[in-house]
Structures are given as C-alpha cells and as structure tokens.
mmCIF file of C-alpha atoms in Angstrom:
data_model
loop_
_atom_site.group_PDB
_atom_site.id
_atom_site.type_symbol
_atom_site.label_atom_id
_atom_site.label_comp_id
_atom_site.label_asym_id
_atom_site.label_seq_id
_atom_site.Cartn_x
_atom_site.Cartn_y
_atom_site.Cartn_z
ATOM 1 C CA UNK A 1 0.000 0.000 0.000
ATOM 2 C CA UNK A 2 1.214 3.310 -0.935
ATOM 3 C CA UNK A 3 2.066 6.278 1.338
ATOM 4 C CA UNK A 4 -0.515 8.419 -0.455
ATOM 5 C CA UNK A 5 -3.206 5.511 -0.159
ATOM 6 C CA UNK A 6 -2.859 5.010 3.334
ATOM 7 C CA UNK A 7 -2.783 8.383 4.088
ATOM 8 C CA UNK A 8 -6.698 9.149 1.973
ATOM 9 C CA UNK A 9 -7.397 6.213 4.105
ATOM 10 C CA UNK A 10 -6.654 7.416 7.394
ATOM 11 C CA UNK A 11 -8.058 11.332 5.899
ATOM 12 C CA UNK A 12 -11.493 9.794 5.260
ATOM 13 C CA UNK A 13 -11.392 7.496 9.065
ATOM 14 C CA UNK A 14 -11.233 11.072 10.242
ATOM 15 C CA UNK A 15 -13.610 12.646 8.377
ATOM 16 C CA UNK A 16 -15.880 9.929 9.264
ATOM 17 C CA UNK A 17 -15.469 10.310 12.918
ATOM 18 C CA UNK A 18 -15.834 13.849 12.660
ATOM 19 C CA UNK A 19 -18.712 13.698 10.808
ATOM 20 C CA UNK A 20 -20.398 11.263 13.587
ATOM 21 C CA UNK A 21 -18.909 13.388 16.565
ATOM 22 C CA UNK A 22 -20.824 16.169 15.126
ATOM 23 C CA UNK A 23 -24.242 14.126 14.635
ATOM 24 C CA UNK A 24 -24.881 12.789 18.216
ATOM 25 C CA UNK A 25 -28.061 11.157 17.087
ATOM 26 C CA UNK A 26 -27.278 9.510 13.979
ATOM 27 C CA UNK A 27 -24.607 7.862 15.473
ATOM 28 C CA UNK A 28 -26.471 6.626 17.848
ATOM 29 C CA UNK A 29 -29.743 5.918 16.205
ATOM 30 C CA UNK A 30 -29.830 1.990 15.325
ATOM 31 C CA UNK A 31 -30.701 1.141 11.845
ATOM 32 C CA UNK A 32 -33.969 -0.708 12.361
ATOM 33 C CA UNK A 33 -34.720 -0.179 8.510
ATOM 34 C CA UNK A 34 -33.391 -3.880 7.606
ATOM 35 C CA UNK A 35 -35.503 -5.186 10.008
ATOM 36 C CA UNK A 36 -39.030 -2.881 9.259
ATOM 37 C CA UNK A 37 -38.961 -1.944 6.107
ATOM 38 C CA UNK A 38 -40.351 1.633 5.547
ATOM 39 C CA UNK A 39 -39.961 2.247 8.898
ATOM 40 C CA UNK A 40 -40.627 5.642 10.067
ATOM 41 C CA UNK A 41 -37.895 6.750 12.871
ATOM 42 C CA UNK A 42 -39.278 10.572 12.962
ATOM 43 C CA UNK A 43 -42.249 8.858 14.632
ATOM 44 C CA UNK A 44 -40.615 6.993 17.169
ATOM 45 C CA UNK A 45 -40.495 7.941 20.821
ATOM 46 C CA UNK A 46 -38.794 7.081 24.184
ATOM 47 C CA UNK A 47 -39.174 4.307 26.043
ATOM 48 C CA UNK A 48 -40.723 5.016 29.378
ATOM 49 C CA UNK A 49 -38.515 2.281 31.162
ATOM 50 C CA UNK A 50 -41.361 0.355 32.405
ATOM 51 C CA UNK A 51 -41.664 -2.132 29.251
ATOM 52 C CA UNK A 52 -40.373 -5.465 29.473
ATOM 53 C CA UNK A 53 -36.903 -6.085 28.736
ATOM 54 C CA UNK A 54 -35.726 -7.470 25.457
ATOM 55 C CA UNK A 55 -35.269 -11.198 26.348
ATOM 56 C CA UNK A 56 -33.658 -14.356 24.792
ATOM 57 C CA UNK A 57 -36.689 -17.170 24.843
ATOM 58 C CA UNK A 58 -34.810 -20.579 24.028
ATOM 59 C CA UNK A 59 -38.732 -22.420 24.587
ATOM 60 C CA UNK A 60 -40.137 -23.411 21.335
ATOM 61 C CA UNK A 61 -42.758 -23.086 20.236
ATOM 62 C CA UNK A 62 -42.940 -19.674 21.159
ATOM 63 C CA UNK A 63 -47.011 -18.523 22.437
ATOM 64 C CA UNK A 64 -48.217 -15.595 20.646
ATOM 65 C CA UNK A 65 -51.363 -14.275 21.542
ATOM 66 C CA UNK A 66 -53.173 -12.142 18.558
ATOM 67 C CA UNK A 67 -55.753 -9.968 19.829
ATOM 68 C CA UNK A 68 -57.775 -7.543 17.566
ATOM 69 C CA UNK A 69 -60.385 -5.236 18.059
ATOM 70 C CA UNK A 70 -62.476 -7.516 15.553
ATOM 71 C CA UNK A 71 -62.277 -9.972 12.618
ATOM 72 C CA UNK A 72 -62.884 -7.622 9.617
ATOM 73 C CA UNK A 73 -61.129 -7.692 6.874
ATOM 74 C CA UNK A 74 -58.599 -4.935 7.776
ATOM 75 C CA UNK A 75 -57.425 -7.454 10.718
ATOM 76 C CA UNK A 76 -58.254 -10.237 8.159
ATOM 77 C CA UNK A 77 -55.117 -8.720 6.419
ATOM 78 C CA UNK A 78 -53.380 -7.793 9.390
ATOM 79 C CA UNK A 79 -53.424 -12.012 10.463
ATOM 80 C CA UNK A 80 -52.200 -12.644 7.089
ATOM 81 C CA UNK A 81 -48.548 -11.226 7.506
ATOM 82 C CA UNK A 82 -48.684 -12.665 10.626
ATOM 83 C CA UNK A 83 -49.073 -16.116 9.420
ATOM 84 C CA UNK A 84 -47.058 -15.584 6.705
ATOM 85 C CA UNK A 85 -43.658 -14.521 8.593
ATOM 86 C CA UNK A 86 -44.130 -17.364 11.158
ATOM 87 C CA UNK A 87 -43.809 -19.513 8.160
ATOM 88 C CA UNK A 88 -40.259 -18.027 7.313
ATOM 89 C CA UNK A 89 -39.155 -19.138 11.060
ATOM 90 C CA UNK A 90 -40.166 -22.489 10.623
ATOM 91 C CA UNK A 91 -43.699 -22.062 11.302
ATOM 92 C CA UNK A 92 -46.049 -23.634 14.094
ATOM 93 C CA UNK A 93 -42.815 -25.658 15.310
ATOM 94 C CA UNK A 94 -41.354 -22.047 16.145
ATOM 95 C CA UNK A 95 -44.412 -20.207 16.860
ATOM 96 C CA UNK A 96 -47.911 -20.884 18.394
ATOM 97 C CA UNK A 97 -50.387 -18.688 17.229
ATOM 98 C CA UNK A 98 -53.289 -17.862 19.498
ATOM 99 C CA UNK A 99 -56.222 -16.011 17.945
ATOM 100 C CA UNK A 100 -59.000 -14.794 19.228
ATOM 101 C CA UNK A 101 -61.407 -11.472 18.279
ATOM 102 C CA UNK A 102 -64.048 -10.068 20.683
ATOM 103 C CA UNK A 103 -68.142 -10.100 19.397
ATOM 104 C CA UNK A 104 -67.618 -6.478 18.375
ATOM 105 C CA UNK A 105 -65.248 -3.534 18.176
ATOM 106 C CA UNK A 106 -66.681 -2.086 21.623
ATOM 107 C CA UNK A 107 -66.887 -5.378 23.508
ATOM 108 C CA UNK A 108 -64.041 -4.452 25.691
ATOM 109 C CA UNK A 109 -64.859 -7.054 28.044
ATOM 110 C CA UNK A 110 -64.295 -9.904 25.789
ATOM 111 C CA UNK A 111 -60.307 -8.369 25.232
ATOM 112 C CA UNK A 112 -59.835 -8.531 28.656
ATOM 113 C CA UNK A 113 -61.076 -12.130 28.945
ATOM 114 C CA UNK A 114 -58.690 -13.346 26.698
ATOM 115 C CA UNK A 115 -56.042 -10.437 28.216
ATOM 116 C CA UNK A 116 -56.522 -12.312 31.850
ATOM 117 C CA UNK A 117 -56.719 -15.676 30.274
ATOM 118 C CA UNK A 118 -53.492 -15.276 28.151
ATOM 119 C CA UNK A 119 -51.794 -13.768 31.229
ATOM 120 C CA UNK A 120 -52.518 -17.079 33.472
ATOM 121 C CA UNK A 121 -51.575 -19.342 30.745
ATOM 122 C CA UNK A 122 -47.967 -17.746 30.864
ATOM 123 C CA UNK A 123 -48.160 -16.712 26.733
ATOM 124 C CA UNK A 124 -44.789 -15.254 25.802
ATOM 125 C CA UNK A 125 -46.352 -12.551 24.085
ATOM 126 C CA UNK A 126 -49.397 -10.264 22.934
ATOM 127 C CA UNK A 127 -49.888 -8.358 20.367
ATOM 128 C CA UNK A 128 -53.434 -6.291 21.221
ATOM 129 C CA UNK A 129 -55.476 -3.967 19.357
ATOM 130 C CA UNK A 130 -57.052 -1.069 21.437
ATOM 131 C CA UNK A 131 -60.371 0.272 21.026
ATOM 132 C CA UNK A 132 -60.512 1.376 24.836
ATOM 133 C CA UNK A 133 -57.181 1.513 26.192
ATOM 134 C CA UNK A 134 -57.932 2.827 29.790
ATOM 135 C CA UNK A 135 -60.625 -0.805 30.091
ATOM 136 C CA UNK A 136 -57.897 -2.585 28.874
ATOM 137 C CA UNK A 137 -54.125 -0.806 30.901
ATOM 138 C CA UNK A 138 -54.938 -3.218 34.700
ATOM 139 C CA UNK A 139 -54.682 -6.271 32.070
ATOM 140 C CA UNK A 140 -51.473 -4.309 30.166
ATOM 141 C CA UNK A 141 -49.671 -3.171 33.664
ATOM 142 C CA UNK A 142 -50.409 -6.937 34.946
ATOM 143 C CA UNK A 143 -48.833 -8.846 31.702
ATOM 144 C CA UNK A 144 -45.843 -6.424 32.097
ATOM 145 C CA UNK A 145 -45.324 -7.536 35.769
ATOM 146 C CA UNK A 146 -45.638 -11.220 34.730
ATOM 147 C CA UNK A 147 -42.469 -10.255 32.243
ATOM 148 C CA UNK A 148 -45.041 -11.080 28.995
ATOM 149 C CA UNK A 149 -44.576 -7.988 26.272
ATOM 150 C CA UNK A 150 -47.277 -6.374 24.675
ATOM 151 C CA UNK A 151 -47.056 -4.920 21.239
ATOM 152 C CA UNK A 152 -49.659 -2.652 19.956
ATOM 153 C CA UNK A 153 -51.058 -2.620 16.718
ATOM 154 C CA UNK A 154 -53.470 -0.563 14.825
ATOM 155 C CA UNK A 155 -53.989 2.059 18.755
ATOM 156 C CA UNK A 156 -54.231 5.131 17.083
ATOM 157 C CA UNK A 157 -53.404 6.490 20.984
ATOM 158 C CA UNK A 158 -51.308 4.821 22.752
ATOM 159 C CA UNK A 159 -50.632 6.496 26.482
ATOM 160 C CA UNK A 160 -49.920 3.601 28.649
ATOM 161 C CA UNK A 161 -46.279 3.174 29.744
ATOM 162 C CA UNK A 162 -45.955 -0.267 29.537
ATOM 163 C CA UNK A 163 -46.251 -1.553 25.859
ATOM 164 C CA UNK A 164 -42.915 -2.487 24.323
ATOM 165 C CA UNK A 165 -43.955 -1.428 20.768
ATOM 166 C CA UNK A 166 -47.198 0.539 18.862
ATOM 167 C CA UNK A 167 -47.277 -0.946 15.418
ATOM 168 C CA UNK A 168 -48.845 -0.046 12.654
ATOM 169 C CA UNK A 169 -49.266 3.931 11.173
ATOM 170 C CA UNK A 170 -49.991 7.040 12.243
ATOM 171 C CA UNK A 171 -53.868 7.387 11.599
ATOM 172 C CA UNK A 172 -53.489 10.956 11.208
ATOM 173 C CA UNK A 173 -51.394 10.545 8.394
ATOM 174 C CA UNK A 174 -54.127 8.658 6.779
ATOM 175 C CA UNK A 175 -56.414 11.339 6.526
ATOM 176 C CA UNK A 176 -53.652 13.627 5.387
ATOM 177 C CA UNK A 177 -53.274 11.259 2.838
ATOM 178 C CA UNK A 178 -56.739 11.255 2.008
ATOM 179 C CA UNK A 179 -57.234 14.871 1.941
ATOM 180 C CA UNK A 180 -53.345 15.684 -0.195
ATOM 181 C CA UNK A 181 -55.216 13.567 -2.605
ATOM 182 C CA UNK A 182 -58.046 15.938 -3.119
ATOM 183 C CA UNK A 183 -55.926 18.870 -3.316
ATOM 184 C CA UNK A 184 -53.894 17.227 -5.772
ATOM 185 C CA UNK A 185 -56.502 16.178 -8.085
ATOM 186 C CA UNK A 186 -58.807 19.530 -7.870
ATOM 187 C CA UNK A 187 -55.793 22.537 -7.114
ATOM 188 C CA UNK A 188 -57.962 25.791 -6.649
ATOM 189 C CA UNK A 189 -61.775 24.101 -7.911
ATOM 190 C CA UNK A 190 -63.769 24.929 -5.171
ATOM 191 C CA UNK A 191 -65.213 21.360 -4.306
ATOM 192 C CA UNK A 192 -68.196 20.936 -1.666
ATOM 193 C CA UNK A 193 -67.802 17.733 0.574
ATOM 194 C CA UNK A 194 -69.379 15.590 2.305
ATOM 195 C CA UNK A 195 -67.805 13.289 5.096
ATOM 196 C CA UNK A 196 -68.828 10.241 6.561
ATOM 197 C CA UNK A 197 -67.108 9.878 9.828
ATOM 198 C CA UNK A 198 -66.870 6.810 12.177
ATOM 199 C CA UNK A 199 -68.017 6.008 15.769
ATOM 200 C CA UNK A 200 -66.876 9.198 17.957
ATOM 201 C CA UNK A 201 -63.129 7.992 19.306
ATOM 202 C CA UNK A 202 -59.414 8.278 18.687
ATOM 203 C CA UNK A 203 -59.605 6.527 15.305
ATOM 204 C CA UNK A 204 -62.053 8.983 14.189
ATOM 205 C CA UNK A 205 -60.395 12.210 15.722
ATOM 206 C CA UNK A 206 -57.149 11.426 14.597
ATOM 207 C CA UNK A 207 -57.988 10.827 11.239
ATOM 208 C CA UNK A 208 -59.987 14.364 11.273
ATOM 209 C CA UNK A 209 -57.100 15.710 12.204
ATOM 210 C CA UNK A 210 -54.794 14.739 9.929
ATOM 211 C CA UNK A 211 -57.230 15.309 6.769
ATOM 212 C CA UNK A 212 -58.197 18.983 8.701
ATOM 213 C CA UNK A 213 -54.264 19.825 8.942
ATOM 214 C CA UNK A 214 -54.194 19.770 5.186
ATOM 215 C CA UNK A 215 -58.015 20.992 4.165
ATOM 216 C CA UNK A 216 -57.711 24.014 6.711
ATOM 217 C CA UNK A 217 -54.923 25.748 3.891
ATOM 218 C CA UNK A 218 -57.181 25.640 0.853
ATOM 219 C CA UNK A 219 -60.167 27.451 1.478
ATOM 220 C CA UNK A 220 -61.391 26.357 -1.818
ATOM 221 C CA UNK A 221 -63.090 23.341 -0.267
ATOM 222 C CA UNK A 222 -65.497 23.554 1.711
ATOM 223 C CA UNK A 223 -67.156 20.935 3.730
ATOM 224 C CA UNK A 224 -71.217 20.997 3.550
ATOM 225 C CA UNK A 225 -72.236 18.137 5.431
ATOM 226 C CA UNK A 226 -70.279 15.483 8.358
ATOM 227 C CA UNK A 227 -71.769 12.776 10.195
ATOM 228 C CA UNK A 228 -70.506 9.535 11.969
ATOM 229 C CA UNK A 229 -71.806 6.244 10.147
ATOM 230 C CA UNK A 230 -70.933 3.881 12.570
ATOM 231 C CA UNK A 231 -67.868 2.217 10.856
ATOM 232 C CA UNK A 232 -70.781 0.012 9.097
ATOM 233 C CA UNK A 233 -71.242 -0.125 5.363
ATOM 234 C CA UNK A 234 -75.553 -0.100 6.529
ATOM 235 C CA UNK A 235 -74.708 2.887 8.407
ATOM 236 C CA UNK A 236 -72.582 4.298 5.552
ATOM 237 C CA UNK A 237 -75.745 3.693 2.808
ATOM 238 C CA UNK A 238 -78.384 5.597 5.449
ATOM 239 C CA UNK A 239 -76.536 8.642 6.300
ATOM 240 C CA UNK A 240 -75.038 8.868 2.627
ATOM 241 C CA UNK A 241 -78.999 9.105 1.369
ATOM 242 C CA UNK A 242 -79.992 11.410 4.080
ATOM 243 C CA UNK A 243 -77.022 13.876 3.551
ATOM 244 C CA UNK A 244 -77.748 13.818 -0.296
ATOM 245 C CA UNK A 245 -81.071 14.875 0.417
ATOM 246 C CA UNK A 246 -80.034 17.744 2.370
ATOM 247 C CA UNK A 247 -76.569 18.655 0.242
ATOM 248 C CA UNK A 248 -77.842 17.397 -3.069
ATOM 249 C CA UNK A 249 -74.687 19.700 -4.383
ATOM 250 C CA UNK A 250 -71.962 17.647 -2.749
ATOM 251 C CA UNK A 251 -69.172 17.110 -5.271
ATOM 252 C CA UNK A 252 -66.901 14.744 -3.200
ATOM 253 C CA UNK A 253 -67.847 12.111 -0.641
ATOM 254 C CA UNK A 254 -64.967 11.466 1.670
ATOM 255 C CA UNK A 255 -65.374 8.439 4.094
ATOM 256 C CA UNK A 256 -63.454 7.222 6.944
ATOM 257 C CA UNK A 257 -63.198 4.006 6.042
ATOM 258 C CA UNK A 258 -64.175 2.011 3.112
ATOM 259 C CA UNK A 259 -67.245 0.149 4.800
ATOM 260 C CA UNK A 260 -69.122 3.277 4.815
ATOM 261 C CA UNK A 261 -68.125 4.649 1.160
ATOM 262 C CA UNK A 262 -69.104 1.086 -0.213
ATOM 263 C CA UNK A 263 -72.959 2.285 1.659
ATOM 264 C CA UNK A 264 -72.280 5.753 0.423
ATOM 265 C CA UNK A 265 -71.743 3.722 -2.604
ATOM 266 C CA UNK A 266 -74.997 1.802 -3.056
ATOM 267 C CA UNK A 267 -76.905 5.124 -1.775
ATOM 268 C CA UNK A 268 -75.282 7.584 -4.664
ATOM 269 C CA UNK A 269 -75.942 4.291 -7.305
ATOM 270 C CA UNK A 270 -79.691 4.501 -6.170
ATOM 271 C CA UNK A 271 -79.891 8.173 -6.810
ATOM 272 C CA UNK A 272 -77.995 7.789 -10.590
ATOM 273 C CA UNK A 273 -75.452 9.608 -9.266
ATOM 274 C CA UNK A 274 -72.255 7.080 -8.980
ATOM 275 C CA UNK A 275 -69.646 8.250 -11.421
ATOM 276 C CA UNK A 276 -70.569 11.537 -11.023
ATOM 277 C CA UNK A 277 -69.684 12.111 -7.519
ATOM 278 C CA UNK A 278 -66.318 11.087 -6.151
ATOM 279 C CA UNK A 279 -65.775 8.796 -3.454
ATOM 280 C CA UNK A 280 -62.681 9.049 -1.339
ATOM 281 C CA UNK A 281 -62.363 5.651 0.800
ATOM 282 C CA UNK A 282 -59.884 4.744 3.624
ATOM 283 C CA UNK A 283 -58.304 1.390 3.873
ATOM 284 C CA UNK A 284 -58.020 0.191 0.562
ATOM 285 C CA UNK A 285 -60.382 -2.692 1.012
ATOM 286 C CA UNK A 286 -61.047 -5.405 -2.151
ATOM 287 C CA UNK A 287 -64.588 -4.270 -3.070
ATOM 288 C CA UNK A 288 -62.323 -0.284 -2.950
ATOM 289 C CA UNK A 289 -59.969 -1.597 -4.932
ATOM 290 C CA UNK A 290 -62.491 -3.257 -7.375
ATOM 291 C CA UNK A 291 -64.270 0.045 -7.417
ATOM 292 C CA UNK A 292 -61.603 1.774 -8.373
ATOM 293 C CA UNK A 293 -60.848 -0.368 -11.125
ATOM 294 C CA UNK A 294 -64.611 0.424 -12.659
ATOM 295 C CA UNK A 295 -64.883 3.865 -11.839
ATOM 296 C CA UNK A 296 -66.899 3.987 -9.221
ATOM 297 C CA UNK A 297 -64.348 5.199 -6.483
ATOM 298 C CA UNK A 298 -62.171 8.298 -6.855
ATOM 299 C CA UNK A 299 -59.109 6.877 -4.445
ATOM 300 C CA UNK A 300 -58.507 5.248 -0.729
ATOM 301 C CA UNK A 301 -55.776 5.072 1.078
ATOM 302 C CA UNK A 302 -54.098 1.722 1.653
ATOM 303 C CA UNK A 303 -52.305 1.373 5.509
ATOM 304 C CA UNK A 304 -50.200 -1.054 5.353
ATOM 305 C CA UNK A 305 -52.469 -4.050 6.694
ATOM 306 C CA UNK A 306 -50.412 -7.079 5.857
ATOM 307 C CA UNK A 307 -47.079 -5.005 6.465
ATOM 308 C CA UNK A 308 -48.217 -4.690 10.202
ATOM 309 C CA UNK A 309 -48.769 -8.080 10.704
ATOM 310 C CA UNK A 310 -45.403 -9.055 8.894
ATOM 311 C CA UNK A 311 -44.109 -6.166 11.666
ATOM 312 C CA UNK A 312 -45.783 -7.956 14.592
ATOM 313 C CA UNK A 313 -44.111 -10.943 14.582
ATOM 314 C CA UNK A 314 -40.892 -9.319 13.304
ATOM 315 C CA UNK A 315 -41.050 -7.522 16.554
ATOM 316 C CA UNK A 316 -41.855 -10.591 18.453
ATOM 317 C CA UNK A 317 -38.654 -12.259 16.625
ATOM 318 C CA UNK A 318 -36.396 -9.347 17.542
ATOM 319 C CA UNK A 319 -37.389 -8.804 21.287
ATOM 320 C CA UNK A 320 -38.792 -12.339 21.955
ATOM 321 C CA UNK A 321 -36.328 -14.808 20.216
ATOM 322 C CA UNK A 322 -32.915 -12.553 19.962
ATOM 323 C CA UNK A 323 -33.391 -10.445 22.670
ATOM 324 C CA UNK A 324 -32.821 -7.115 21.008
ATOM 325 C CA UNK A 325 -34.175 -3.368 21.715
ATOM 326 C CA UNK A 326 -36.762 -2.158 19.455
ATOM 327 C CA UNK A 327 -38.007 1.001 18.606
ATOM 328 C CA UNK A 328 -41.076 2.572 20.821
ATOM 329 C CA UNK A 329 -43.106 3.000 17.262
ATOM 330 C CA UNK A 330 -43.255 0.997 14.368
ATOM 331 C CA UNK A 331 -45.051 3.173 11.629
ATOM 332 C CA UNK A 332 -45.434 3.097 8.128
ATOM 333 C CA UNK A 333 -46.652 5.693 5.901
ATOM 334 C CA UNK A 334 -50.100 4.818 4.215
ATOM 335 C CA UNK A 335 -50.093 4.608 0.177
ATOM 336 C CA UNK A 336 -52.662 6.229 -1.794
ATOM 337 C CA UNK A 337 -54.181 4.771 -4.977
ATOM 338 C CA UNK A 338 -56.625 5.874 -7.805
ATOM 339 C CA UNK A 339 -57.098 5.627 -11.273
ATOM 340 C CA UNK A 340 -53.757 5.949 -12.235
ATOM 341 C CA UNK A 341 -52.058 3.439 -10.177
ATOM 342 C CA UNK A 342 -54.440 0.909 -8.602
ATOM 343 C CA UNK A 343 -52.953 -1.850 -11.334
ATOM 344 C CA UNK A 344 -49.882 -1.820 -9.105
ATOM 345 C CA UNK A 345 -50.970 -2.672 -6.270
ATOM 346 C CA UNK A 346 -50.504 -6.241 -5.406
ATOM 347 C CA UNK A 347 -53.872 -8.768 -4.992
ATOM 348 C CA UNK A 348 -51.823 -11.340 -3.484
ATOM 349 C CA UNK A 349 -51.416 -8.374 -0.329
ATOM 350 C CA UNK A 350 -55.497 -9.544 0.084
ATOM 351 C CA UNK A 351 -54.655 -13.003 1.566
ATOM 352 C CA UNK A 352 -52.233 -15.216 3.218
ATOM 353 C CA UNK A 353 -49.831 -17.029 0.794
ATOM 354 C CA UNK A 354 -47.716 -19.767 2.511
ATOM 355 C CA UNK A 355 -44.255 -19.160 2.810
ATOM 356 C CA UNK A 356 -41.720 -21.934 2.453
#
C-alpha cells in the first residue's frame, strides 16, 4: 500500500469520525430499517422504562397471543402477515399462534377475557389492538409484571407506559393522505364535501385531524355536510342518502373508512349519481380496490395491513427470540391509490400465501 493511499485512508477514518462526533443522534440511532422496512424513525419515541426487557426465549414453540379489536377484513389482512412470517421461522414448530377477536369492536370485556386468560396461561407474548385503552391498561400493567410484552397494533393512541412497541401507522397521516389527494386532483376548484365519519373515538379524531391539517390551507373546499356512520357499510348507505337529500350539491364524498363509502356507494348508485360524484375511501379494502378499477371510487388510502402483521411478529422475533431493543413506534406511511395506479398494487397483499 502506498504512502498516499494510506494516508486518503486514514483522511477519510477522520472525516468519518468527525462527521459522527458532530451528529450525536445519527450515530447513535440503530438502523432498524433492515428489520421494518419503511420504517418511520421521525415517529418513534422514548421508552418510558417500564416495558419489558428485550429477552432471549430458548422455549419453542414460542405462544403468541393475537388480539384484535375484531375480525374484519382490515385485521383479516393484518393475520395474514402474521401467518405468513411465522412460516419463514419455521412455522407452528417455532411459533404458536393464538387467535381470538371479541363479538364487536366495543366489547371491551371480551379483550380482557382473553387479556386475563393469556396472562394465566404464561403466553410469551401479545400483540393487542385497542379500542378502549384505559378498560384494557390493569390487564397491560399486569402482563408487564408477569415479564409477557405487549405490542400494539393498529392504537391510534397509545398512552400507557408499559407496551414495548405501537405498530402499525400514524392514523393521522391517513387522513392527510386522504385529503393531499383531493388537493392534488382539484388545485384551486372549489369542491363541496361531504364526510362520513366513524363512531366518535381516537380513530375517528385522529384521522380528522390529519385530513383537517391539510383541508384548513385551501379554502377552496369547503365541507357541507359530516356525520358519523358507525364504521358500518348499513350505516354508511343511510346517512349517505340522508345527507344527499339535504346537500344534493356535494361534489366529493370522503369516508373514513371504506365500509361506509361502499354504503355511500350503493346510496349515490340509487340516486344515478355514482360516477358523477367522487368517493374518497380509507383502507383500501377489495370491493375499494375493485371500485376503483370500474370507476366507481375516486381513491382510498391503503395502511399497510399485511405489512403490520409481517411487523408484529418481526417484533416478536427481535425482542422475543434474539433479545434485542426495538423502537417505541413501528409506523409506516399509508399509500394512496386511484385511477392511475391501482394496477400496481398487489392482490396477493389480500390473503395469506404460505411461505416456504
């Protein structure tokens, strides 16, 4: 090696360590990226200190309890990556999967059932979706003590200082998404809308205030009529009709989630109006997709479903079975399609597909 080689060598070692010296946080930021992809580490946070410590299990199979807030086809999705990266570590030999879904989104008392249940049985770990957090923290604080993580996924608020990881997206950023779309499609137009919210809660307030960050700048739209529908796609075709009535001038129907723009849906179809008013879903559901495909949707905004179960048990395989550290927040951004690029979007993303 020559003098002048070793010497841009031992110039760029420098300028390397400067460079780190002088970025604290970089340097000491871990790349989580190889593990999550798309990761989002501007919305991580700090851990409080009262989670569970990252642990080395060596028992096998490993129990995994998988708690939604119900068995829609959003969680549908969600169990999909799951199953499909406990097939790429060896599958049911490696990890036992315990499901189980409450009668309805607000039957809190069935997730703390299965909470308490889990929590006797000695499960390893539990992945939980909250509708009602403050029900459900006792049956949180008491796993923790027992030394059994929890991982959140799909909490839109998530306060309690004992989880060892939210997963999923910011919901806020949803309706951002959902309301960037508009002002990219319609610039200066002034556009009347109509929104169908969901039950009153964090998912709906969130995702208000995310789509209201972006609307509240262009005073060229301006919303006419908003009213929760329940979630429910019933809900979605009665309120849709009644609003119409009312706002018979509304240019855009915006929906909260794609249950309620599929009723929005059948109520503008019964009026002769589909086509002619846009729809703007949230979740990017099949029958949204397929809608898309004929016309009869505008956009929706796809969050990541099957990429936060794939996180889940990535998670679980980090902090479970190597014993690493993970980040306090595991967010993706949401994706939104229309027209122009629904064809991308992969079908196989629908269902679980066996992994060998």
């Amino acid at each position: 090696m020559t003098i002048f080689r070793r010497t841009l060598i031992f110039g760029a070692a420098l300028g390397l360590t400067a460079s780190l010296s002088f970025s604290p946080a970089l340097a000491q930021q871990a790349d989580y990226s190889k593990v999550f992809p798309g990761i989002l580490m501007d919305k991580d946070i700090k851990p409080t200190g009262q989670e569970v410590k990252p642990v080395k299990k060596d028992n096998r199979p490993l129990k995994v309890g998988f708690l939604p807030t119900a068995m829609d086809t959003y969680y549908q999705r969600v169990l999909a990556g799951v199953k499909e990266e406990i097939d790429k570590r060896g599958g049911d030999g490696a990890i036992q999967l315990l499901v189980q879904a409450p009668s309805s989104q607000s039957a809190t008392d069935d997730q703390i059932r299965t909470m308490e249940a889990w929590i006797n049985d000695g499960v390893d770990a539990i992945a939980v979706a909250l509708y009602n957090e403050g029900a459900l923290l006792p049956s949180i604080r008491r796993a923790t003590e027992a030394g059994i993580p929890i991982f959140l996924f799909n909490s839109p608020v998530a306060d309690n200082p004992y989880y060892v990881s939210d997963i999923g997206y910011d919901q806020s950023d949803g309706g951002r998404a959902q309301a960037q779309w508009l002002v990219d499609t319609y610039g200066d137009k002034e556009v009347k809308l109509g929104i169908l919210e969901g039950l009153p809660g964090p998912h709906t307030s969130q995702r208000m205030k995310g789509f209201n960050e972006i609307i509240s700048k262009h005073p060229n739209f301006k919303i006419v009529a908003q009213q929760p529908a329940g979630w429910v796609r019933a809900q979605g075709l009665s309120v849709t009709e009644n609003m119409f009535t009312a706002n018979p001038d509304i240019e855009v129907l915006v929906a909260l989630y794609d249950e309620m723009a599929l009723g929005g849906l059948q109520a503008l179809k019964a009026k002769g109006l589909n086509g002619k008013v846009a729809i703007v879903g949230y979740e990017n559901m099949k029958e949204a997709n397929d809608a898309i495909l004929t016309g009869d949707f505008a956009a929706t905004v796809d969050t990541g479903a099957k990429e936060e179960g794939r996180n889940i048990i990535r998670a679980v395989d980090e902090f479970a079975m190597k014993g690493n550290a993970l980040p306090k927040k595991i967010f993706v951004a949401p994706k939104t399609y229309d027209a122009k690029n629904i064809k991308t979007f992969d079908q196989n993303d629908y269902v679980y597909v066996q992994q060998k």
